[in-house]
mmCIF file of C-alpha atoms in Angstrom:
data_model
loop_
_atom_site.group_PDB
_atom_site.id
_atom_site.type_symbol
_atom_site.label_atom_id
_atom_site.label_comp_id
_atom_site.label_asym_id
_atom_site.label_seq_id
_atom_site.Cartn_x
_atom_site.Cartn_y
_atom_site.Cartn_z
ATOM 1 C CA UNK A 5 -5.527 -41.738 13.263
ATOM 2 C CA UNK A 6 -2.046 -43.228 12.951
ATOM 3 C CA UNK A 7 -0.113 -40.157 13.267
ATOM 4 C CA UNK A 8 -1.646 -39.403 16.736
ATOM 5 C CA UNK A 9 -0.231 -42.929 17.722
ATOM 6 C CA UNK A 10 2.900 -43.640 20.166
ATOM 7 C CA UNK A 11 5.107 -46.088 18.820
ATOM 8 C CA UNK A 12 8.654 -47.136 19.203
ATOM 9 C CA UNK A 13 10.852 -47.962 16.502
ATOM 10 C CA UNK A 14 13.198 -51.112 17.485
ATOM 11 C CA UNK A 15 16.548 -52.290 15.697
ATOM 12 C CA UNK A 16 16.513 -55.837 15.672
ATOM 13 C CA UNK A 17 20.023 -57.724 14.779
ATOM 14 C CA UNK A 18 20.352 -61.492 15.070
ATOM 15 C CA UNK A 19 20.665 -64.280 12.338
ATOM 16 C CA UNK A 20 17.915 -64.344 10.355
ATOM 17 C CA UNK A 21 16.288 -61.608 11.783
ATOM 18 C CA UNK A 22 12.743 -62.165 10.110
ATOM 19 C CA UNK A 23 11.790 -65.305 12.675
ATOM 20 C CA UNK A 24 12.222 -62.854 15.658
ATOM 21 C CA UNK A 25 8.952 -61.439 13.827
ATOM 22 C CA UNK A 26 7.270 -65.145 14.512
ATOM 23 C CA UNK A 27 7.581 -64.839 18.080
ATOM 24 C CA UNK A 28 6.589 -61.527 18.395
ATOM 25 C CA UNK A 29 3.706 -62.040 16.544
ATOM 26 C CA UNK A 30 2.474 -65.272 18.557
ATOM 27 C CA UNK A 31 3.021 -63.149 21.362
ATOM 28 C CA UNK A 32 0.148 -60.572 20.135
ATOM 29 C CA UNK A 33 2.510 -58.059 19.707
ATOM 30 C CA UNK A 34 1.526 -56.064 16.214
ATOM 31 C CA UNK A 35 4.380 -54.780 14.218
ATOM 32 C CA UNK A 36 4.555 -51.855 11.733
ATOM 33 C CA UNK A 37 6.922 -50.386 9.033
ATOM 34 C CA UNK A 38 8.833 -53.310 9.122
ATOM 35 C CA UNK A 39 11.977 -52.665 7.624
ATOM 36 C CA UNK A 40 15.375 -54.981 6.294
ATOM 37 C CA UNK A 41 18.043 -52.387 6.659
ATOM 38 C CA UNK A 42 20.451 -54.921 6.316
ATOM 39 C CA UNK A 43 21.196 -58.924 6.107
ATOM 40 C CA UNK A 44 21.654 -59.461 9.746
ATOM 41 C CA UNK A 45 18.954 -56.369 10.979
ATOM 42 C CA UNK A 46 15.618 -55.346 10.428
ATOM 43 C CA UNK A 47 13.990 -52.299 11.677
ATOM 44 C CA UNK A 48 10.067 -52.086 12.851
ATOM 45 C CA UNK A 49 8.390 -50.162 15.154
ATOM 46 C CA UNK A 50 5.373 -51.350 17.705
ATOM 47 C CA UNK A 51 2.821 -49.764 19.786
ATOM 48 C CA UNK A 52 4.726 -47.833 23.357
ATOM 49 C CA UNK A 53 3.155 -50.258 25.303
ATOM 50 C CA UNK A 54 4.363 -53.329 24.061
ATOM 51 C CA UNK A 55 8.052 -51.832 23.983
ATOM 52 C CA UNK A 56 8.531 -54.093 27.757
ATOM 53 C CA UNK A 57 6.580 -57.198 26.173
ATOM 54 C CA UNK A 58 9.480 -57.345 23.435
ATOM 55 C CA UNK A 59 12.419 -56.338 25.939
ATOM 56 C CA UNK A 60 10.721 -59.063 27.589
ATOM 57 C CA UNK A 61 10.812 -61.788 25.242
ATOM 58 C CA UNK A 62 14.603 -60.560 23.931
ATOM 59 C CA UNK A 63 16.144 -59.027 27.020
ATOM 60 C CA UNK A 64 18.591 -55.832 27.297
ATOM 61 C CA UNK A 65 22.055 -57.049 26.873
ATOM 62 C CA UNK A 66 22.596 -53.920 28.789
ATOM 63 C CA UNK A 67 21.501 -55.321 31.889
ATOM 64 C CA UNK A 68 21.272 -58.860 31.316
ATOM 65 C CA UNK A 69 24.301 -59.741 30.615
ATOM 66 C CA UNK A 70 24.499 -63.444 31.015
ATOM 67 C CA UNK A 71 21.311 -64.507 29.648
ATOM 68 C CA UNK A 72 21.652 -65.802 26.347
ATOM 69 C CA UNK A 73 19.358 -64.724 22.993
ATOM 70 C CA UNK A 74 20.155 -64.828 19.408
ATOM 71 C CA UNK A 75 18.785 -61.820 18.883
ATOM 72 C CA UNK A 76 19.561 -58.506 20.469
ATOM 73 C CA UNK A 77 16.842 -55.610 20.551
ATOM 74 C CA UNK A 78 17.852 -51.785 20.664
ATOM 75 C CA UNK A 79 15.736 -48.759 21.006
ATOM 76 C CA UNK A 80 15.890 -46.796 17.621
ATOM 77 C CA UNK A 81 13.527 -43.609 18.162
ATOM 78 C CA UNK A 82 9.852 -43.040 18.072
ATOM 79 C CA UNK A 83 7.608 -42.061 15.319
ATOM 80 C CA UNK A 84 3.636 -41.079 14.924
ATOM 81 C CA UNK A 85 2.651 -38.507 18.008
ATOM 82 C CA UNK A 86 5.601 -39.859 19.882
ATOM 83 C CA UNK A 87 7.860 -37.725 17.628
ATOM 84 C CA UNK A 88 5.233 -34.699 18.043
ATOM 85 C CA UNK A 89 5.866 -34.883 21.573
ATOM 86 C CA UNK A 90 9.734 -35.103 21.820
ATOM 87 C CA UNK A 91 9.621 -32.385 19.760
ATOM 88 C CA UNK A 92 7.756 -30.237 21.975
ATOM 89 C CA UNK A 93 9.253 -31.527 25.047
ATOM 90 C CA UNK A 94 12.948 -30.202 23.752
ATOM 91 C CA UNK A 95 11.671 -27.218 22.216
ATOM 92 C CA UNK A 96 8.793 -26.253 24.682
ATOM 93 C CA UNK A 97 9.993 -22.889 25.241
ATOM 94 C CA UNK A 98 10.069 -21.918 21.730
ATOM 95 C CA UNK A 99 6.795 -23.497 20.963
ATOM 96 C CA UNK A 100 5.080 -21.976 24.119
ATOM 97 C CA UNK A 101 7.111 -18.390 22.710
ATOM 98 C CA UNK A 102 5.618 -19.301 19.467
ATOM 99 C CA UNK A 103 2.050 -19.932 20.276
ATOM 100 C CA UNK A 104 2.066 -16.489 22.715
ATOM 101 C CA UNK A 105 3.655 -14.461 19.387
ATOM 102 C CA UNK A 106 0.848 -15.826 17.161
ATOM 103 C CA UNK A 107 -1.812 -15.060 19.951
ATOM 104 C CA UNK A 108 -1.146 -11.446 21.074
ATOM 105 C CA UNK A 109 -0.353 -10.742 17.187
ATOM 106 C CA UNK A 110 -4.114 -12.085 16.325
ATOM 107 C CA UNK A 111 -4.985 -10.463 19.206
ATOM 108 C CA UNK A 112 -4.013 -6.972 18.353
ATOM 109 C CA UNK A 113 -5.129 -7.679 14.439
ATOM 110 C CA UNK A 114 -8.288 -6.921 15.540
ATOM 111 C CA UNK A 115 -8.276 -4.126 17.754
ATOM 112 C CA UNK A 116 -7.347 -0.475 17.400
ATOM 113 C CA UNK A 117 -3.966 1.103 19.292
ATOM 114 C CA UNK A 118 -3.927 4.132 17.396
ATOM 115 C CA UNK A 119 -5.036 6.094 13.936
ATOM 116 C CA UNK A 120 -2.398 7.635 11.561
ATOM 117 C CA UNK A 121 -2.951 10.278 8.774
ATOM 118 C CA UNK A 122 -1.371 9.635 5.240
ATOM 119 C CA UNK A 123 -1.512 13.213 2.812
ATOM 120 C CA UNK A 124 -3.082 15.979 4.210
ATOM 121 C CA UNK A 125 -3.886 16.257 8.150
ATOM 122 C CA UNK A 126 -6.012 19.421 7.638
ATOM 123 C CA UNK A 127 -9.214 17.575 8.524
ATOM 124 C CA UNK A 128 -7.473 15.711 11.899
ATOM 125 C CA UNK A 129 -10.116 16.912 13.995
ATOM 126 C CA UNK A 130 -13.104 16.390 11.547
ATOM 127 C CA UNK A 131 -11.887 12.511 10.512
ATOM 128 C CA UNK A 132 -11.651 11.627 14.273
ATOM 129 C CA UNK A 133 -15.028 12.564 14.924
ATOM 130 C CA UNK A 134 -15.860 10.385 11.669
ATOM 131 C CA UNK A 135 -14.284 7.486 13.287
ATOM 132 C CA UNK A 136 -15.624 7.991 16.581
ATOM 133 C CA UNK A 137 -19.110 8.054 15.333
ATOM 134 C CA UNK A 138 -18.630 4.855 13.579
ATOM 135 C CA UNK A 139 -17.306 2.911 16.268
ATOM 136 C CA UNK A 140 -13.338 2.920 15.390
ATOM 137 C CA UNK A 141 -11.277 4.881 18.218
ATOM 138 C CA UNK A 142 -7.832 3.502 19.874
ATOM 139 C CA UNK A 143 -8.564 0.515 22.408
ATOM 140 C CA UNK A 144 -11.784 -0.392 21.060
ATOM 141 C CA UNK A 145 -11.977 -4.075 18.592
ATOM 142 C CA UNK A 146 -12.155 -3.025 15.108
ATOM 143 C CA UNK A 147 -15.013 -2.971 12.797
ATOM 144 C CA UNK A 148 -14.660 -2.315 9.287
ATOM 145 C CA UNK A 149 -18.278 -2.888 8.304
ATOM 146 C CA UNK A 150 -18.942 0.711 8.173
ATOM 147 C CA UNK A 151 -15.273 2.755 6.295
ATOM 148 C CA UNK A 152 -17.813 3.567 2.996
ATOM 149 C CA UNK A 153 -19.603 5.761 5.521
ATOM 150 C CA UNK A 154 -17.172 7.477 7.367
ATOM 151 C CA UNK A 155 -15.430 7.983 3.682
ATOM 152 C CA UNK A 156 -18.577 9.698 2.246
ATOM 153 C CA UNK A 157 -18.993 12.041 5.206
ATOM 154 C CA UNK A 158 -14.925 12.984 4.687
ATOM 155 C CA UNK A 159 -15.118 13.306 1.158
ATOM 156 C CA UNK A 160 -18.006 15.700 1.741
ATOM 157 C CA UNK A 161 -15.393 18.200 3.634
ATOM 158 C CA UNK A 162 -14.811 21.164 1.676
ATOM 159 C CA UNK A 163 -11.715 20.509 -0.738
ATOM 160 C CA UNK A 164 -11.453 16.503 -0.122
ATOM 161 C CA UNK A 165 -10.962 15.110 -3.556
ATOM 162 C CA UNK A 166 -9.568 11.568 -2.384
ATOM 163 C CA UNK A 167 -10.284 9.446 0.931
ATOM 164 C CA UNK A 168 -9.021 5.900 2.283
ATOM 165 C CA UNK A 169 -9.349 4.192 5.713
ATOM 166 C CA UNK A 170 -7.656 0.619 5.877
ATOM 167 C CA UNK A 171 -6.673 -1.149 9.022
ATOM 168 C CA UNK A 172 -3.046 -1.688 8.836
ATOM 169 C CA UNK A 173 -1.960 -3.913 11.645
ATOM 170 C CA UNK A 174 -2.840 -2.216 15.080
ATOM 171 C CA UNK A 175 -2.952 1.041 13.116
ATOM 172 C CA UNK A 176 -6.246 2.306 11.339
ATOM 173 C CA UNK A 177 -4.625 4.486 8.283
ATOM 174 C CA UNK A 178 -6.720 7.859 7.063
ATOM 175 C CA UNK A 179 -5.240 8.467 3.714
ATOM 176 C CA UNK A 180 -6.718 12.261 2.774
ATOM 177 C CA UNK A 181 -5.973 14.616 -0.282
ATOM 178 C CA UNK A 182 -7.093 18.063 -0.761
ATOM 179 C CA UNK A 183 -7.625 19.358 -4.047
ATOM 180 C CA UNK A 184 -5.336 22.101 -5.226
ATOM 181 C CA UNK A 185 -8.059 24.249 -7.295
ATOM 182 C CA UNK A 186 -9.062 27.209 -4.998
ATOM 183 C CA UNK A 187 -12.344 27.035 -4.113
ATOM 184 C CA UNK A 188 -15.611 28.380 -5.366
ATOM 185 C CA UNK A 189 -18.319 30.421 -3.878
ATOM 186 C CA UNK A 190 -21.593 29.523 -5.399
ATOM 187 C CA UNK A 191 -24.138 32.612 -5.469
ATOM 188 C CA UNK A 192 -27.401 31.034 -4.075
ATOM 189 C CA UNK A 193 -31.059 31.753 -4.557
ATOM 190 C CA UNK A 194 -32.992 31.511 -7.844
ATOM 191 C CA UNK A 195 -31.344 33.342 -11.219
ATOM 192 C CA UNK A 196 -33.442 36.013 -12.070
ATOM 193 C CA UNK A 197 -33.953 37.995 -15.440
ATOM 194 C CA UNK A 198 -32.411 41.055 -15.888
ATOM 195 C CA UNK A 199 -33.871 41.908 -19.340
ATOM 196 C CA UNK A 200 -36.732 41.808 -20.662
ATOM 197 C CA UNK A 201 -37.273 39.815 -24.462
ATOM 198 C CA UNK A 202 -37.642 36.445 -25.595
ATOM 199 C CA UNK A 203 -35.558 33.362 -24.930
ATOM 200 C CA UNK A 204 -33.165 32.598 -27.503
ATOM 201 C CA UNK A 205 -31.265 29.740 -25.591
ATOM 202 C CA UNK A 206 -31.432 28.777 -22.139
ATOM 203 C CA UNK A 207 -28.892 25.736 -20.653
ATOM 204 C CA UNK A 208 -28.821 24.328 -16.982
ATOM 205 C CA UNK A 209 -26.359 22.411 -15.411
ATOM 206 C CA UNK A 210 -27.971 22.614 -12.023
ATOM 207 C CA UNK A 211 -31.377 23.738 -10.672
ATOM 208 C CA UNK A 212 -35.355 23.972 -12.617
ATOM 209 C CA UNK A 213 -35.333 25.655 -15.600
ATOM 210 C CA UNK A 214 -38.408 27.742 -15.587
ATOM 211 C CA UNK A 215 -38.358 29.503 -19.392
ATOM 212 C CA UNK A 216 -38.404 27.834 -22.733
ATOM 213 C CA UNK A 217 -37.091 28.658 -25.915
ATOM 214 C CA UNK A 218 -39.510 30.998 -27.666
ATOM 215 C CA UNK A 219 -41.021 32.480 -24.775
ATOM 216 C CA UNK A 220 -41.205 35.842 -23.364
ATOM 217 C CA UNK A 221 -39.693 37.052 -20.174
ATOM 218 C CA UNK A 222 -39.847 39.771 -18.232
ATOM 219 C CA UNK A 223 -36.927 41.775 -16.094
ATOM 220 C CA UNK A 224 -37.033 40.162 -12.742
ATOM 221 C CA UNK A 225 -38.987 37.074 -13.135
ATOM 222 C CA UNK A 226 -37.407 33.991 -12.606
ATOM 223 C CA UNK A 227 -35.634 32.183 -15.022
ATOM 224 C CA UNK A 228 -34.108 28.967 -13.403
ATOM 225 C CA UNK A 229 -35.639 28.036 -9.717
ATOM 226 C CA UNK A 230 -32.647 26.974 -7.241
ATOM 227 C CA UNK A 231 -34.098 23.624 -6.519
ATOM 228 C CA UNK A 232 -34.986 20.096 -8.127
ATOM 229 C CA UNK A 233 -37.266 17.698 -7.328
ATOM 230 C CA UNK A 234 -36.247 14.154 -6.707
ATOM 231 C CA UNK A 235 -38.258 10.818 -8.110
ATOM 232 C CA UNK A 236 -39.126 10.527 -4.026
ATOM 233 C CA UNK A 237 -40.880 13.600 -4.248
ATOM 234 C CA UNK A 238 -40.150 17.093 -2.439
ATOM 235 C CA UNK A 239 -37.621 19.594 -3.502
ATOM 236 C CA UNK A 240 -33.464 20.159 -2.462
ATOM 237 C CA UNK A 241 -32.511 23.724 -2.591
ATOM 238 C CA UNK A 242 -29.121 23.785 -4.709
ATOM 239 C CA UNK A 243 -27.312 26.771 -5.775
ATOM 240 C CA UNK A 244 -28.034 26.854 -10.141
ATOM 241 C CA UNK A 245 -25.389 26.532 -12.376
ATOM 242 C CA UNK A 246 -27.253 28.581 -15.776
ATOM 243 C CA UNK A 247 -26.779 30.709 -18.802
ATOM 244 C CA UNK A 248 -29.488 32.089 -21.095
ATOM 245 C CA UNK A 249 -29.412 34.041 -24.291
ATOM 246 C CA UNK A 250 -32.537 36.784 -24.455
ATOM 247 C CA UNK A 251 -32.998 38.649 -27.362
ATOM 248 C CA UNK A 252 -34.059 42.229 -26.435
ATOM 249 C CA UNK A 253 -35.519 45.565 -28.130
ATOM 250 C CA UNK A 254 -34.361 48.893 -26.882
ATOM 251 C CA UNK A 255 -36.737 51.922 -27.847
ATOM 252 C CA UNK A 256 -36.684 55.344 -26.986
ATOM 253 C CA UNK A 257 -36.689 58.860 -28.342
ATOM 254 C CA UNK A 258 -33.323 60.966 -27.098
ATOM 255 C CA UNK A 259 -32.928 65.004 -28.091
ATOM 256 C CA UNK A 260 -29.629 65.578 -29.699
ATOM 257 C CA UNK A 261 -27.682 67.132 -32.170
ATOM 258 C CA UNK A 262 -27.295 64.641 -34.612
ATOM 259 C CA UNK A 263 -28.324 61.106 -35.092
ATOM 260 C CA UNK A 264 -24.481 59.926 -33.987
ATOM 261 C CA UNK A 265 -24.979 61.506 -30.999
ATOM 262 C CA UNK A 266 -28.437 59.691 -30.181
ATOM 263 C CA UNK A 267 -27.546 56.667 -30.574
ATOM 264 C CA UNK A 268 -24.447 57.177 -28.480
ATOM 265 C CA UNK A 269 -26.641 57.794 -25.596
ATOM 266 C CA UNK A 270 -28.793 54.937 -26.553
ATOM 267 C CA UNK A 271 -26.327 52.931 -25.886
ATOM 268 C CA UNK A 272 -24.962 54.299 -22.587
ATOM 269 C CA UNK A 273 -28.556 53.933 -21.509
ATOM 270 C CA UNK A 274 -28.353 50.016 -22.484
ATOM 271 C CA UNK A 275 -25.126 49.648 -19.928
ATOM 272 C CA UNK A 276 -24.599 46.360 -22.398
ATOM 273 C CA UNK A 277 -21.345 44.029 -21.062
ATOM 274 C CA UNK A 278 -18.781 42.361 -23.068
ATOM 275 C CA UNK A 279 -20.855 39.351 -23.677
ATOM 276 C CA UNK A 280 -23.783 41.237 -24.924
ATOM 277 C CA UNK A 281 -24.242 41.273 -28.588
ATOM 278 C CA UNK A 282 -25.763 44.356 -30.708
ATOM 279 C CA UNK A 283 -27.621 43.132 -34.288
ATOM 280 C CA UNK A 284 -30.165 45.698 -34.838
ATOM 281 C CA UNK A 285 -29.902 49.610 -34.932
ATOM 282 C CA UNK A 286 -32.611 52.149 -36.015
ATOM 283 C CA UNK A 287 -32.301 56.208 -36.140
ATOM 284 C CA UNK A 288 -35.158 57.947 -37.113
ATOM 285 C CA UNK A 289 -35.020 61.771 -37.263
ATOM 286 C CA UNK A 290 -38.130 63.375 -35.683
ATOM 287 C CA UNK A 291 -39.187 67.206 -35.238
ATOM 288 C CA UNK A 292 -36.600 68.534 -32.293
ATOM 289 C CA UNK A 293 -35.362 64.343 -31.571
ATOM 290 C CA UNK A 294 -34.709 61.119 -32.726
ATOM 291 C CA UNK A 295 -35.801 58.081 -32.305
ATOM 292 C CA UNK A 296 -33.926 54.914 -31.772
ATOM 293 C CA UNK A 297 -34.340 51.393 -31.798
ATOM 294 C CA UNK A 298 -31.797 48.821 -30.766
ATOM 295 C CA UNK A 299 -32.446 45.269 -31.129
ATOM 296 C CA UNK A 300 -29.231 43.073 -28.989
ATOM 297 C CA UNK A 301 -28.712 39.660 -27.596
ATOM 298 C CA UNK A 302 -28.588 39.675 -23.655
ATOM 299 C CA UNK A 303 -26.286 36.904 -22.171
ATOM 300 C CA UNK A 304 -27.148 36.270 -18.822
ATOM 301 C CA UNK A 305 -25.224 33.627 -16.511
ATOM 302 C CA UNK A 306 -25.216 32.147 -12.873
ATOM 303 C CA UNK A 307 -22.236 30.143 -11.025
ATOM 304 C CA UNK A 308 -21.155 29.696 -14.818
#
């Protein structure tokens, strides 16, 4: 290619400047660029090696003082690779400072000096075992191929609501934030009836539901199993997340006083909570006690 070629540019002055061109030319000497800069000089540049042919053919007035030519020849500067390598040759300390600056910096692009924490550094311990695991640790080349990984397994960390790992220069950045919201203790096991009636309602956010609507259930079997079964088959124990409405009958036959007063202890007996909800009542007056009949809606919840 042309720009990887030497050449000299050459001034050359002399009345009518263009027939120096002839002789150079029936010498086998190519020219380039040629160039009238003005009426009695043209400017052109040839290959490096046949500067001496031309210097030859129109000598140095420099040095040759009493030879006579109508045309005088000066060196003007060199173009093409020739320029590339003044260049360097002036500035080879900068270029060689330079080219070292560009190779340590790609050099250290892709290895690890160090890991720094962004947000929380609760987890310090847990996210450099993450790394480790993974292959990223100070002084080892870098290898981002795996960060979703070693994300998931931090964001599984109780509390982690946000995780990053980016390589930033020689640094690898862990970027953790902790949610605020304290945090909950899930009861675990199966939720179990503690009433006896018929299913109303029954919702689950998490787990088996093991009851319809309609049907009948009795206190202490199982209501919502603390498991689910993947499309892959098998079951993963979770902790259920349920609520159930049971509508229950109360019977019994209590001595008192007065029917007031039976039904009072009816009720005690029932130990109903705040979210329980009374819609029958029956007193019946018999010889020496009554007999009453409560008919209520049991609301029964777990880890909701």
């Amino acid at each position: 290619m042309a720009v990887w070629t030497v050449r000299e540019k050459l001034l050359v002055e002399g009345l009518m400047p263009e027939r120096a061109l002839l002789r150079l030319r029936r010498a086998g000497i190519d020219v380039y660029n040629v160039k009238k800069t003005q009426k009695n000089q043209i400017l052109l540049s040839v290959k490096k090696k046949d500067v001496e042919k031309v210097f030859a053919i129109y000598p140095k007035v420099c040095y040759n003082i009493n030879a006579y030519s109508p045309y005088t020849v000066r060196r003007a500067g060199t173009e093409g690779a020739g320029k590339l390598l003044r260049f360097l040759k002036k500035r080879g300390f900068f270029v060689a400072g330079a080219l070292l600056f560009c190779a340590c910096t790609l050099f250290a692009d892709s290895f690890v000096f160090d890991v720094e924490f962004v947000g929380s550094s609760v987890y310090k311990r847990e996210a450099y075992a993450a790394l480790e695991e993974y292959g990223i640790a100070p002084f080892r080349k870098y290898d981002g191929s795996r960060v979703d990984l070693i994300c998931s397994k931090l964001l599984s960390l109780d509390g982690v609501e946000f995780c990053s790992v980016k390589k930033s220069g020689a640094y690898v950045r862990v970027e953790m934030r902790l949610d605020n919201t304290p945090t909950r203790t899930f009861v675990k096991g199966d939720m179990v009836a503690a009433h006896t009636g018929e299913i109303v309602a029954i919702t689950t956010l998490r787990g088996t539901p093991l009851k319809r609507k309609g049907e009948k259930v009795q206190a202490g079997e199982m209501l919502v199993g603390g498991w689910f079964t993947p499309a892959e088959g098998g079951q993963v124990r979770v902790e259920p997340i349920a609520r159930a409405s049971i509508a229950c009958v109360y019977e019994a036959e209590i001595a008192a006083e007065d029917e007031e007063s039976a039904f009072a202890a009816a009720y005690l007996a029932l130990g109903l909570s705040e979210s329980d909800t009374l819609t029958k009542r029956e007193v019946v007056k018999k010889d020496e006690s009554y007999a009453v009949r409560i008919e209520y809606t049991a609301i029964e919840r777990m880890n909701l």
